Amino acid sequence: MTDQTIARQVHDFNEGFTAQIGPDLSAVFDGEQRDLRAAGVPGDAVGVGDAVPDAPLVTPSGDRTSLADVRRSTPTVLVFYRGAWCPYCNITLRTYQQELLPALEGRGAQLVAVSPQTPEGAEQSIANGELAFPVLTDPQNVLAGQFGIVTEPSAAARGAHTALGFDVADSNADATAAIPFPSVFVIDGDGIVRFADVHVDYTTRTEVAEVLEAVDGLLAESR
């Protein structure tokens, strides 16, 4: 268990990461994050009160499923993340495993994570965080697209990725660089979004306490 917020963990990671990659590459990522914040959350992103969309998904073993099949009528915390290559995603999913999942299970709710990476990449995410909740592939960002949260790294950021030895397209199931904005949606048993938190700056994430507050509010209304 960690007693640190995700923000604190990200801060500590960034200090080491910035020193490791140097000022030039750091400036590229800083500029990308600044531009993303300036553009803001897409106007067509799914929000509170909207019916949750559905789309085909793939399990790490390659089996076909869908959000509806996984969600059923169970209150669900749906997490969109970029991939196992993203250190901020790894920090977040590990924290959710350690702190959020047990609390959700005690409340009769479930946690589901979705990314556009290959099933093999999903397996890597599971290994990175020792995850014990469904981690699924959205092969062409169909589900993320219906949620209105698809983006992709800037050209400069992709150049920085190349300098660091990887490319997002190599990780994605459709071989493109399209990725979702890191987002959390709390969905009630009737398939209505009750909480939506879309992070255009991928270095920031939804804290455990925020998710639990939303889930508790949902459960209180259903009693």
XYZ file of N, CA and C in Angstrom:
669
model
N 0.843 -1.198 0.000
C 0.000 0.000 0.000
C 0.882 1.254 0.000
N 0.416 2.280 -0.694
C 1.104 3.555 -0.658
C 0.237 4.562 0.088
N 0.872 5.418 0.844
C 0.120 6.456 1.540
C 0.275 7.793 0.830
N 0.748 7.761 -0.423
C 0.937 8.970 -1.194
C -0.159 9.117 -2.235
N -0.549 10.358 -2.504
C -1.470 10.609 -3.595
C -0.774 10.313 -4.919
N -1.575 10.149 -5.965
C -0.990 9.989 -7.297
C -0.182 11.228 -7.659
N -0.690 12.388 -7.332
C 0.022 13.628 -7.648
C 1.408 13.663 -7.004
N 1.508 13.194 -5.771
C 2.799 13.163 -5.082
C 3.751 12.185 -5.753
N 3.230 11.037 -6.126
C 4.061 10.050 -6.808
C 4.539 10.564 -8.165
N 3.656 11.256 -8.882
C 4.026 11.827 -10.170
C 5.106 12.886 -9.988
N 4.952 13.709 -8.981
C 5.959 14.739 -8.702
C 7.326 14.105 -8.463
N 7.353 13.061 -7.654
C 8.620 12.395 -7.366
C 9.194 11.751 -8.621
N 8.329 11.130 -9.425
C 8.804 10.530 -10.673
C 9.375 11.591 -11.608
N 8.663 12.709 -11.749
C 9.088 13.737 -12.694
C 10.463 14.306 -12.350
N 10.749 14.402 -11.072
C 12.058 14.924 -10.693
C 13.175 14.051 -11.261
N 13.031 12.749 -11.123
C 14.045 11.845 -11.653
C 14.022 11.760 -13.167
N 12.818 11.779 -13.750
C 12.674 11.650 -15.197
C 13.280 12.854 -15.908
N 13.016 14.034 -15.387
C 13.563 15.242 -15.985
C 15.094 15.224 -15.964
N 15.655 14.794 -14.853
C 17.116 14.707 -14.764
C 17.659 13.666 -15.733
N 16.894 12.600 -15.954
C 17.359 11.512 -16.817
C 17.346 11.902 -18.291
N 16.280 12.554 -18.750
C 16.149 12.808 -20.187
C 16.764 14.142 -20.606
N 17.030 15.028 -19.678
C 17.676 16.283 -20.007
C 16.707 17.391 -20.364
N 17.202 18.622 -20.413
C 16.323 19.783 -20.583
C 15.649 19.868 -21.940
N 16.298 19.414 -23.002
C 15.712 19.562 -24.336
C 14.458 18.708 -24.490
N 14.547 17.439 -24.142
C 13.380 16.579 -24.251
C 12.315 16.973 -23.228
N 12.744 17.395 -22.055
C 11.786 17.853 -21.049
C 10.981 19.038 -21.560
N 11.644 19.936 -22.277
C 10.958 21.111 -22.816
C 9.906 20.708 -23.844
N 10.186 19.656 -24.621
C 9.208 19.170 -25.599
C 7.952 18.688 -24.890
N 8.126 17.858 -23.870
C 6.960 17.326 -23.152
C 6.224 18.419 -22.386
N 6.972 19.359 -21.826
C 6.333 20.483 -21.137
C 5.467 21.290 -22.100
N 5.991 21.503 -23.309
C 5.233 22.246 -24.306
C 3.983 21.510 -24.743
N 4.097 20.196 -24.908
C 2.924 19.402 -25.280
C 1.851 19.503 -24.208
N 2.245 19.356 -22.958
C 1.275 19.423 -21.862
C 0.633 20.803 -21.790
N 1.414 21.837 -22.025
C 0.878 23.200 -22.001
C -0.172 23.387 -23.103
N 0.110 22.872 -24.286
C -0.835 22.992 -25.398
C -2.107 22.193 -25.124
N -1.963 21.024 -24.537
C -3.135 20.206 -24.220
C -4.029 20.913 -23.206
N -3.419 21.512 -22.197
C -4.224 22.227 -21.194
C -4.944 23.415 -21.824
N -4.259 24.095 -22.736
C -4.864 25.266 -23.382
C -6.053 24.864 -24.253
N -5.971 23.707 -24.904
C -7.063 23.246 -25.767
C -8.268 22.787 -24.947
N -8.018 22.221 -23.770
C -9.096 21.820 -22.875
C -9.760 20.509 -23.259
N -10.747 20.137 -22.464
C -11.485 18.897 -22.681
C -12.359 19.042 -23.931
N -12.369 18.036 -24.811
C -13.213 18.124 -26.020
C -14.676 18.379 -25.671
N -15.310 19.209 -26.463
C -16.691 19.580 -26.182
C -17.674 18.440 -26.291
N -17.298 17.392 -27.052
C -18.225 16.278 -27.231
C -17.906 15.099 -26.319
N -17.060 15.308 -25.318
C -16.748 14.225 -24.391
C -17.981 13.845 -23.581
N -18.148 12.559 -23.336
C -19.251 12.073 -22.520
C -19.178 12.695 -21.132
N -20.322 13.094 -20.604
C -20.356 13.743 -19.308
C -21.415 13.154 -18.399
N -21.546 13.728 -17.232
C -22.511 13.261 -16.240
C -23.927 13.338 -16.812
N -24.665 12.250 -16.627
C -26.024 12.176 -17.110
C -26.177 11.521 -18.468
N -25.056 11.318 -19.171
C -25.109 10.668 -20.479
C -25.195 9.158 -20.322
N -25.857 8.520 -21.287
C -25.857 7.066 -21.341
C -24.486 6.591 -21.806
N -23.979 5.550 -21.169
C -22.647 5.070 -21.510
C -22.697 4.361 -22.861
N -21.785 4.669 -23.776
C -21.748 3.955 -25.056
C -21.165 2.554 -24.885
N -21.222 1.779 -25.952
C -20.678 0.421 -25.917
C -19.842 0.189 -27.165
N -18.915 -0.746 -27.076
C -18.077 -1.102 -28.211
C -17.396 -2.428 -27.924
N -16.966 -3.139 -28.973
C -16.235 -4.380 -28.761
C -14.886 -4.117 -28.083
N -14.497 -5.038 -27.219
C -13.209 -4.981 -26.536
C -12.574 -6.365 -26.609
N -11.287 -6.418 -26.289
C -10.544 -7.680 -26.359
C -9.832 -7.906 -25.033
N -9.892 -9.121 -24.529
C -9.205 -9.465 -23.285
C -7.720 -9.719 -23.568
N -6.889 -9.753 -22.535
C -5.467 -10.051 -22.751
C -5.220 -11.403 -23.423
N -6.141 -12.340 -23.261
C -5.989 -13.647 -23.901
C -6.515 -13.674 -25.327
N -7.050 -12.534 -25.793
C -7.522 -12.440 -27.168
C -8.995 -12.715 -27.349
N -9.725 -12.960 -26.275
C -11.161 -13.220 -26.378
C -11.923 -11.919 -26.613
N -13.020 -12.022 -27.345
C -13.856 -10.865 -27.630
C -14.853 -10.641 -26.500
N -15.053 -9.393 -26.166
C -16.069 -9.024 -25.177
C -16.540 -7.622 -25.537
N -17.216 -6.950 -24.641
C -17.660 -5.571 -24.849
C -17.804 -4.919 -23.486
N -17.908 -3.607 -23.494
C -18.104 -2.920 -22.217
C -19.409 -3.362 -21.572
N -20.461 -3.525 -22.378
C -21.753 -3.949 -21.827
C -21.647 -5.319 -21.171
N -20.915 -6.228 -21.808
C -20.756 -7.564 -21.244
C -19.996 -7.524 -19.925
N -18.988 -6.677 -19.851
C -18.180 -6.582 -18.634
C -18.933 -5.830 -17.547
N -19.631 -4.784 -17.948
C -20.305 -3.917 -16.979
C -21.530 -4.569 -16.385
N -22.338 -5.227 -17.261
C -23.616 -5.805 -16.845
C -24.434 -4.731 -16.098
N -24.930 -5.035 -14.919
C -25.676 -4.026 -14.158
C -24.930 -3.630 -12.891
N -23.617 -3.863 -12.896
C -22.784 -3.574 -11.728
C -22.262 -2.139 -11.790
N -22.361 -1.372 -10.725
C -21.705 -0.057 -10.717
C -20.236 -0.218 -11.081
N -19.782 0.573 -12.041
C -18.467 0.356 -12.640
C -17.658 1.639 -12.678
N -16.398 1.533 -12.280
C -15.434 2.612 -12.474
C -14.613 2.251 -13.707
N -14.791 3.017 -14.770
C -14.118 2.767 -16.040
C -12.948 3.724 -16.189
N -11.761 3.160 -16.382
C -10.533 3.940 -16.491
C -9.977 3.805 -17.904
N -9.811 4.902 -18.599
C -9.094 4.908 -19.869
C -7.648 5.330 -19.600
N -6.714 4.552 -20.138
C -5.301 4.903 -19.972
C -4.574 4.721 -21.291
N -3.357 5.239 -21.377
C -2.660 5.313 -22.662
C -1.946 4.016 -23.022
N -1.321 3.374 -22.068
C -0.634 2.125 -22.359
C 0.429 1.821 -21.334
N 0.970 0.611 -21.412
C 1.995 0.177 -20.468
C 3.282 0.977 -20.608
N 3.458 1.645 -21.737
C 4.645 2.459 -21.974
C 4.611 3.782 -21.206
N 3.444 4.143 -20.681
C 3.255 5.446 -20.028
C 3.503 5.332 -18.529
N 4.544 5.947 -18.008
C 4.833 5.816 -16.576
C 3.742 6.384 -15.690
N 3.050 7.421 -16.148
C 1.977 8.012 -15.352
C 0.795 7.040 -15.246
N 0.547 6.304 -16.329
C -0.492 5.272 -16.292
C -0.116 4.169 -15.318
N 1.144 3.760 -15.340
C 1.578 2.690 -14.443
C 1.448 3.097 -12.985
N 1.815 4.330 -12.672
C 1.656 4.836 -11.307
C 0.193 4.797 -10.908
N -0.672 5.253 -11.814
C -2.097 5.339 -11.511
C -2.721 3.963 -11.327
N -2.472 3.060 -12.257
C -3.087 1.734 -12.169
C -2.588 0.982 -10.946
N -1.322 1.126 -10.631
C -0.794 0.465 -9.427
C -1.478 1.008 -8.171
N -1.676 2.313 -8.113
C -2.348 2.915 -6.963
C -3.804 2.472 -6.894
N -4.455 2.405 -8.036
C -5.840 1.930 -8.049
C -5.929 0.481 -7.579
N -4.969 -0.348 -7.982
C -4.952 -1.731 -7.529
C -4.827 -1.802 -6.007
N -3.924 -1.021 -5.457
C -3.620 -1.107 -4.033
C -4.678 -0.449 -3.164
N -5.242 0.657 -3.620
C -6.097 1.456 -2.749
C -7.555 1.539 -3.192
N -7.781 1.594 -4.499
C -9.157 1.767 -4.985
C -9.886 0.439 -5.091
N -9.253 -0.562 -5.663
C -9.938 -1.838 -5.897
C -10.516 -2.451 -4.625
N -9.748 -2.553 -3.522
C -10.342 -3.136 -2.310
C -11.554 -2.353 -1.807
N -11.474 -1.041 -1.907
C -12.597 -0.214 -1.448
C -13.823 -0.407 -2.341
N -13.613 -0.554 -3.644
C -14.734 -0.778 -4.546
C -15.366 -2.141 -4.308
N -14.544 -3.150 -4.125
C -15.072 -4.491 -3.892
C -15.927 -4.524 -2.629
N -15.513 -3.766 -1.608
C -16.298 -3.697 -0.386
C -17.614 -2.974 -0.560
N -17.744 -2.231 -1.664
C -18.968 -1.484 -1.942
C -19.815 -2.157 -3.022
N -19.385 -3.300 -3.526
C -20.126 -3.981 -4.577
C -19.978 -3.354 -5.946
N -18.897 -2.603 -6.146
C -18.618 -1.980 -7.439
C -17.380 -2.634 -8.051
N -17.159 -2.378 -9.339
C -16.020 -2.985 -10.011
C -15.172 -1.931 -10.706
N -13.941 -2.324 -11.020
C -12.961 -1.465 -11.680
C -12.566 -2.118 -12.996
N -12.574 -1.346 -14.075
C -12.221 -1.836 -15.406
C -11.322 -0.806 -16.069
N -10.225 -1.273 -16.684
C -9.301 -0.373 -17.374
C -9.254 -0.726 -18.853
N -9.173 0.311 -19.701
C -9.197 0.131 -21.153
C -8.110 0.991 -21.787
N -7.402 0.414 -22.763
C -6.430 1.180 -23.543
C -6.434 0.665 -24.977
N -5.821 1.398 -25.918
C -5.781 0.937 -27.304
C -4.612 0.000 -27.595
N -3.816 -0.312 -26.599
C -2.647 -1.145 -26.854
C -3.052 -2.590 -27.136
N -2.129 -3.350 -27.652
C -2.371 -4.747 -27.975
C -2.693 -5.543 -26.714
N -3.308 -6.730 -26.872
C -3.510 -7.584 -25.704
C -2.208 -7.904 -24.975
N -1.125 -8.021 -25.716
C 0.176 -8.253 -25.071
C 0.576 -7.059 -24.219
N 0.246 -5.857 -24.697
C 0.505 -4.661 -23.905
C -0.352 -4.628 -22.654
N -1.598 -5.092 -22.775
C -2.467 -5.172 -21.596
C -1.878 -6.131 -20.570
N -1.326 -7.241 -21.054
C -0.669 -8.177 -20.142
C 0.508 -7.507 -19.437
N 1.226 -6.648 -20.152
C 2.342 -5.932 -19.540
C 1.846 -4.960 -18.476
N 0.724 -4.301 -18.737
C 0.137 -3.409 -17.728
C -0.224 -4.191 -16.474
N -0.806 -5.372 -16.669
C -1.166 -6.217 -15.530
C 0.071 -6.589 -14.734
N 1.143 -6.958 -15.445
C 2.379 -7.331 -14.763
C 3.014 -6.146 -14.050
N 2.981 -4.971 -14.703
C 3.593 -3.781 -14.107
C 2.990 -3.448 -12.746
N 1.670 -3.606 -12.641
C 0.985 -3.197 -11.408
C 0.420 -4.336 -10.601
N 0.711 -5.580 -11.031
C 0.119 -6.764 -10.386
C -1.394 -6.568 -10.259
N -2.016 -6.250 -11.384
C -3.413 -5.853 -11.409
C -4.333 -7.064 -11.343
N -5.404 -6.930 -10.568
C -6.365 -8.017 -10.385
C -7.757 -7.594 -10.815
N -7.843 -6.674 -11.757
C -9.125 -6.248 -12.313
C -9.027 -6.314 -13.839
N -10.167 -6.304 -14.548
C -10.127 -6.424 -16.003
C -9.343 -5.291 -16.665
N -8.410 -5.681 -17.531
C -7.606 -4.739 -18.304
C -7.814 -5.122 -19.775
N -8.497 -4.273 -20.521
C -8.998 -4.647 -21.838
C -8.443 -3.748 -22.936
N -8.458 -4.281 -24.155
C -7.982 -3.550 -25.327
C -9.156 -3.004 -26.125
N -9.074 -1.740 -26.490
C -10.020 -1.046 -27.366
C -9.288 -0.889 -28.702
N -9.366 -1.899 -29.596
C -8.389 -2.048 -30.682
C -8.211 -0.835 -31.589
N -9.253 -0.140 -31.913
C -9.139 1.029 -32.787
C -9.679 2.291 -32.108
N -9.614 2.296 -30.783
C -10.143 3.422 -30.009
C -11.620 3.670 -30.316
N -12.347 2.593 -30.650
C -13.766 2.766 -30.955
C -14.534 3.238 -29.721
N -14.284 2.581 -28.583
C -14.965 2.983 -27.359
C -14.528 4.378 -26.928
N -13.224 4.625 -26.933
C -12.724 5.957 -26.564
C -13.282 7.023 -27.488
N -13.434 6.679 -28.778
C -14.012 7.627 -29.724
C -15.449 7.958 -29.389
N -16.213 6.938 -28.980
C -17.604 7.192 -28.603
C -17.688 8.011 -27.317
N -16.677 7.899 -26.476
C -16.604 8.735 -25.279
C -16.090 10.137 -25.605
N -15.598 10.343 -26.823
C -15.126 11.669 -27.241
C -13.807 12.083 -26.636
N -12.919 11.117 -26.392
C -11.685 11.444 -25.660
C -10.429 10.986 -26.397
N -10.496 10.838 -27.716
C -9.332 10.372 -28.467
C -8.432 11.554 -28.828
N -7.136 11.352 -28.677
C -6.140 12.346 -29.041
C -4.929 11.601 -29.589
N -3.820 12.276 -29.773
C -2.570 11.610 -30.100
C -1.412 12.538 -29.752
N -0.230 11.977 -29.527
C 0.905 12.828 -29.188
C 1.206 13.818 -30.314
N 1.707 14.969 -29.944
C 2.126 15.935 -30.957
C 3.305 15.387 -31.754
N 3.551 15.983 -32.917
C 4.687 15.550 -33.732
C 6.003 15.701 -32.964
N 6.114 16.778 -32.218
C 7.337 16.991 -31.446
C 7.479 15.937 -30.357
N 6.359 15.588 -29.720
C 6.411 14.578 -28.668
C 6.765 13.212 -29.240
N 6.224 12.902 -30.419
C 6.581 11.620 -31.035
C 8.060 11.581 -31.394
N 8.596 12.725 -31.800
C 10.030 12.789 -32.044
C 10.830 12.548 -30.774
N 10.333 13.092 -29.669
C 10.998 12.859 -28.385
C 10.884 11.397 -27.977
N 9.712 10.801 -28.232
C 9.557 9.369 -27.955
C 10.588 8.557 -28.734
N 10.761 8.906 -30.023
C 11.735 8.192 -30.854
C 13.139 8.323 -30.277
N 13.462 9.515 -29.797
C 14.773 9.726 -29.189
C 14.961 8.874 -27.948
N 13.852 8.545 -27.289
C 13.893 7.707 -26.089
C 13.759 6.224 -26.416
N 13.580 5.913 -27.705
C 13.635 4.518 -28.123
C 12.314 3.808 -28.296
N 11.197 4.540 -28.437
C 9.924 3.856 -28.659
C 8.989 4.740 -29.465
N 7.927 4.121 -29.966
C 6.884 4.855 -30.678
C 5.537 4.304 -30.258
N 4.589 5.188 -30.016
C 3.267 4.770 -29.537
C 2.615 3.797 -30.509
N 2.778 4.039 -31.801
C 2.137 3.194 -32.801
C 2.590 1.742 -32.704
N 3.786 1.513 -32.221
C 4.269 0.141 -32.077
C 3.536 -0.608 -30.974
N 2.929 0.129 -30.051
C 2.220 -0.488 -28.929
C 0.733 -0.667 -29.187
N 0.184 0.136 -30.098
C -1.267 0.128 -30.314
C -1.703 -1.015 -31.222
N -2.876 -1.533 -30.946
C -3.395 -2.661 -31.710
C -3.636 -2.309 -33.173
N -3.906 -1.033 -33.465
C -4.171 -0.641 -34.851
C -2.978 0.048 -35.508
N -1.836 0.048 -34.827
C -0.584 0.601 -35.366
C -0.669 2.095 -35.670
N -1.596 2.797 -35.016
C -1.636 4.253 -35.100
C -1.145 4.827 -33.773
N -1.032 6.144 -33.718
C -0.599 6.805 -32.481
C -1.775 7.349 -31.682
N -3.000 6.996 -32.067
C -4.180 7.504 -31.366
C -4.274 6.889 -29.972
N -4.557 7.721 -28.996
C -4.664 7.293 -27.598
C -5.786 8.074 -26.926
N -6.343 7.546 -25.840
C -7.368 8.304 -25.120
C -6.741 9.295 -24.143
N -7.453 10.372 -23.887
C -7.083 11.179 -22.732
C -7.294 10.323 -21.486
N -6.369 10.313 -20.549
C -6.587 9.557 -19.306
C -7.860 10.054 -18.621
N -8.773 9.134 -18.375
C -10.103 9.522 -17.909
C -10.669 8.479 -16.964
N -11.545 8.931 -16.086
C -12.289 8.039 -15.197
C -13.769 8.381 -15.301
N -14.590 7.338 -15.501
C -16.038 7.491 -15.536
C -16.644 6.526 -14.522
N -17.526 7.027 -13.696
C -18.290 6.182 -12.784
C -19.666 5.976 -13.407
N -20.022 4.704 -13.612
C -21.236 4.349 -14.330
C -22.160 3.582 -13.387
N -23.416 3.984 -13.325
C -24.339 3.289 -12.425
C -24.864 2.011 -13.065
N -25.666 1.264 -12.320
C -26.161 -0.008 -12.792
C -27.075 0.078 -13.993
N -27.638 1.259 -14.246
C -28.508 1.473 -15.400
C -27.749 1.981 -16.624
N -26.417 2.106 -16.487
C -25.620 2.548 -17.623
C -25.581 4.044 -17.829
N -25.761 4.797 -16.768
C -25.701 6.257 -16.833
C -24.413 6.731 -16.163
N -23.726 7.656 -16.812
C -22.489 8.210 -16.256
C -22.828 9.137 -15.102
N -22.254 8.852 -13.947
C -22.536 9.651 -12.749
C -21.347 10.517 -12.334
N -20.194 10.254 -12.916
C -18.987 11.042 -12.631
C -18.092 10.919 -13.848
N -17.542 12.040 -14.295
C -16.654 12.052 -15.451
C -15.479 12.982 -15.170
N -14.273 12.462 -15.355
C -13.069 13.260 -15.098
C -12.067 12.968 -16.202
N -11.971 13.882 -17.171
C -11.094 13.736 -18.332
C -9.868 14.613 -18.129
N -8.680 14.001 -18.216
C -7.433 14.728 -17.981
C -6.688 14.929 -19.295
N -6.760 16.140 -19.814
C -6.042 16.421 -21.058
C -4.535 16.486 -20.814
N -4.124 16.880 -19.630
C -2.718 16.819 -19.236
C -2.476 15.431 -18.653
N -1.754 14.608 -19.406
C -1.603 13.197 -19.035
C -0.733 12.978 -17.804
N -0.134 14.014 -17.269
C 0.648 13.856 -16.043
C -0.216 13.994 -14.799
N -1.484 14.344 -14.978
C -2.401 14.456 -13.839
C -3.441 13.343 -13.943
N -3.933 12.863 -12.807
C -4.882 11.755 -12.811
C -5.922 11.936 -11.707
N -6.981 11.154 -11.785
C -8.052 11.199 -10.800
C -7.609 10.474 -9.540
N -7.678 11.162 -8.410
C -7.237 10.560 -7.156
C -8.267 9.556 -6.638
N -7.798 8.602 -5.858
C -8.652 7.565 -5.298
C -9.812 8.168 -4.516
N -9.538 9.163 -3.708
C -10.581 9.763 -2.875
C -11.701 10.361 -3.722
N -11.366 10.940 -4.872
C -12.383 11.511 -5.749
C -13.302 10.423 -6.302
N -12.702 9.306 -6.695
C -13.504 8.206 -7.235
C -14.439 7.653 -6.170
N -13.914 7.432 -4.982
C -14.734 6.855 -3.917
C -15.858 7.803 -3.502
N -15.597 9.082 -3.514
C -16.658 10.044 -3.199
C -17.797 9.929 -4.213
N -17.435 9.781 -5.492
C -18.457 9.648 -6.529
C -19.229 8.337 -6.376
N -18.518 7.250 -6.097
C -19.174 5.956 -5.923
C -20.087 5.972 -4.702
N -19.608 6.556 -3.623
C -20.433 6.625 -2.411
C -21.696 7.441 -2.647
N -21.582 8.514 -3.408
C -22.758 9.309 -3.725
C -23.763 8.523 -4.543
N -23.258 7.761 -5.487
C -24.128 6.917 -6.304
C -24.839 5.869 -5.460
N -24.090 5.210 -4.611
C -24.683 4.144 -3.780
C -25.677 4.699 -2.777
N -25.408 5.889 -2.251
C -26.328 6.499 -1.289
C -27.674 6.787 -1.942
N -27.654 7.197 -3.226
C -28.899 7.508 -3.925
C -29.707 6.253 -4.225
N -29.008 5.121 -4.347
C -29.704 3.889 -4.726
C -30.282 3.128 -3.548
N -29.986 3.596 -2.329
C -30.508 2.908 -1.142
C -31.986 3.216 -0.915
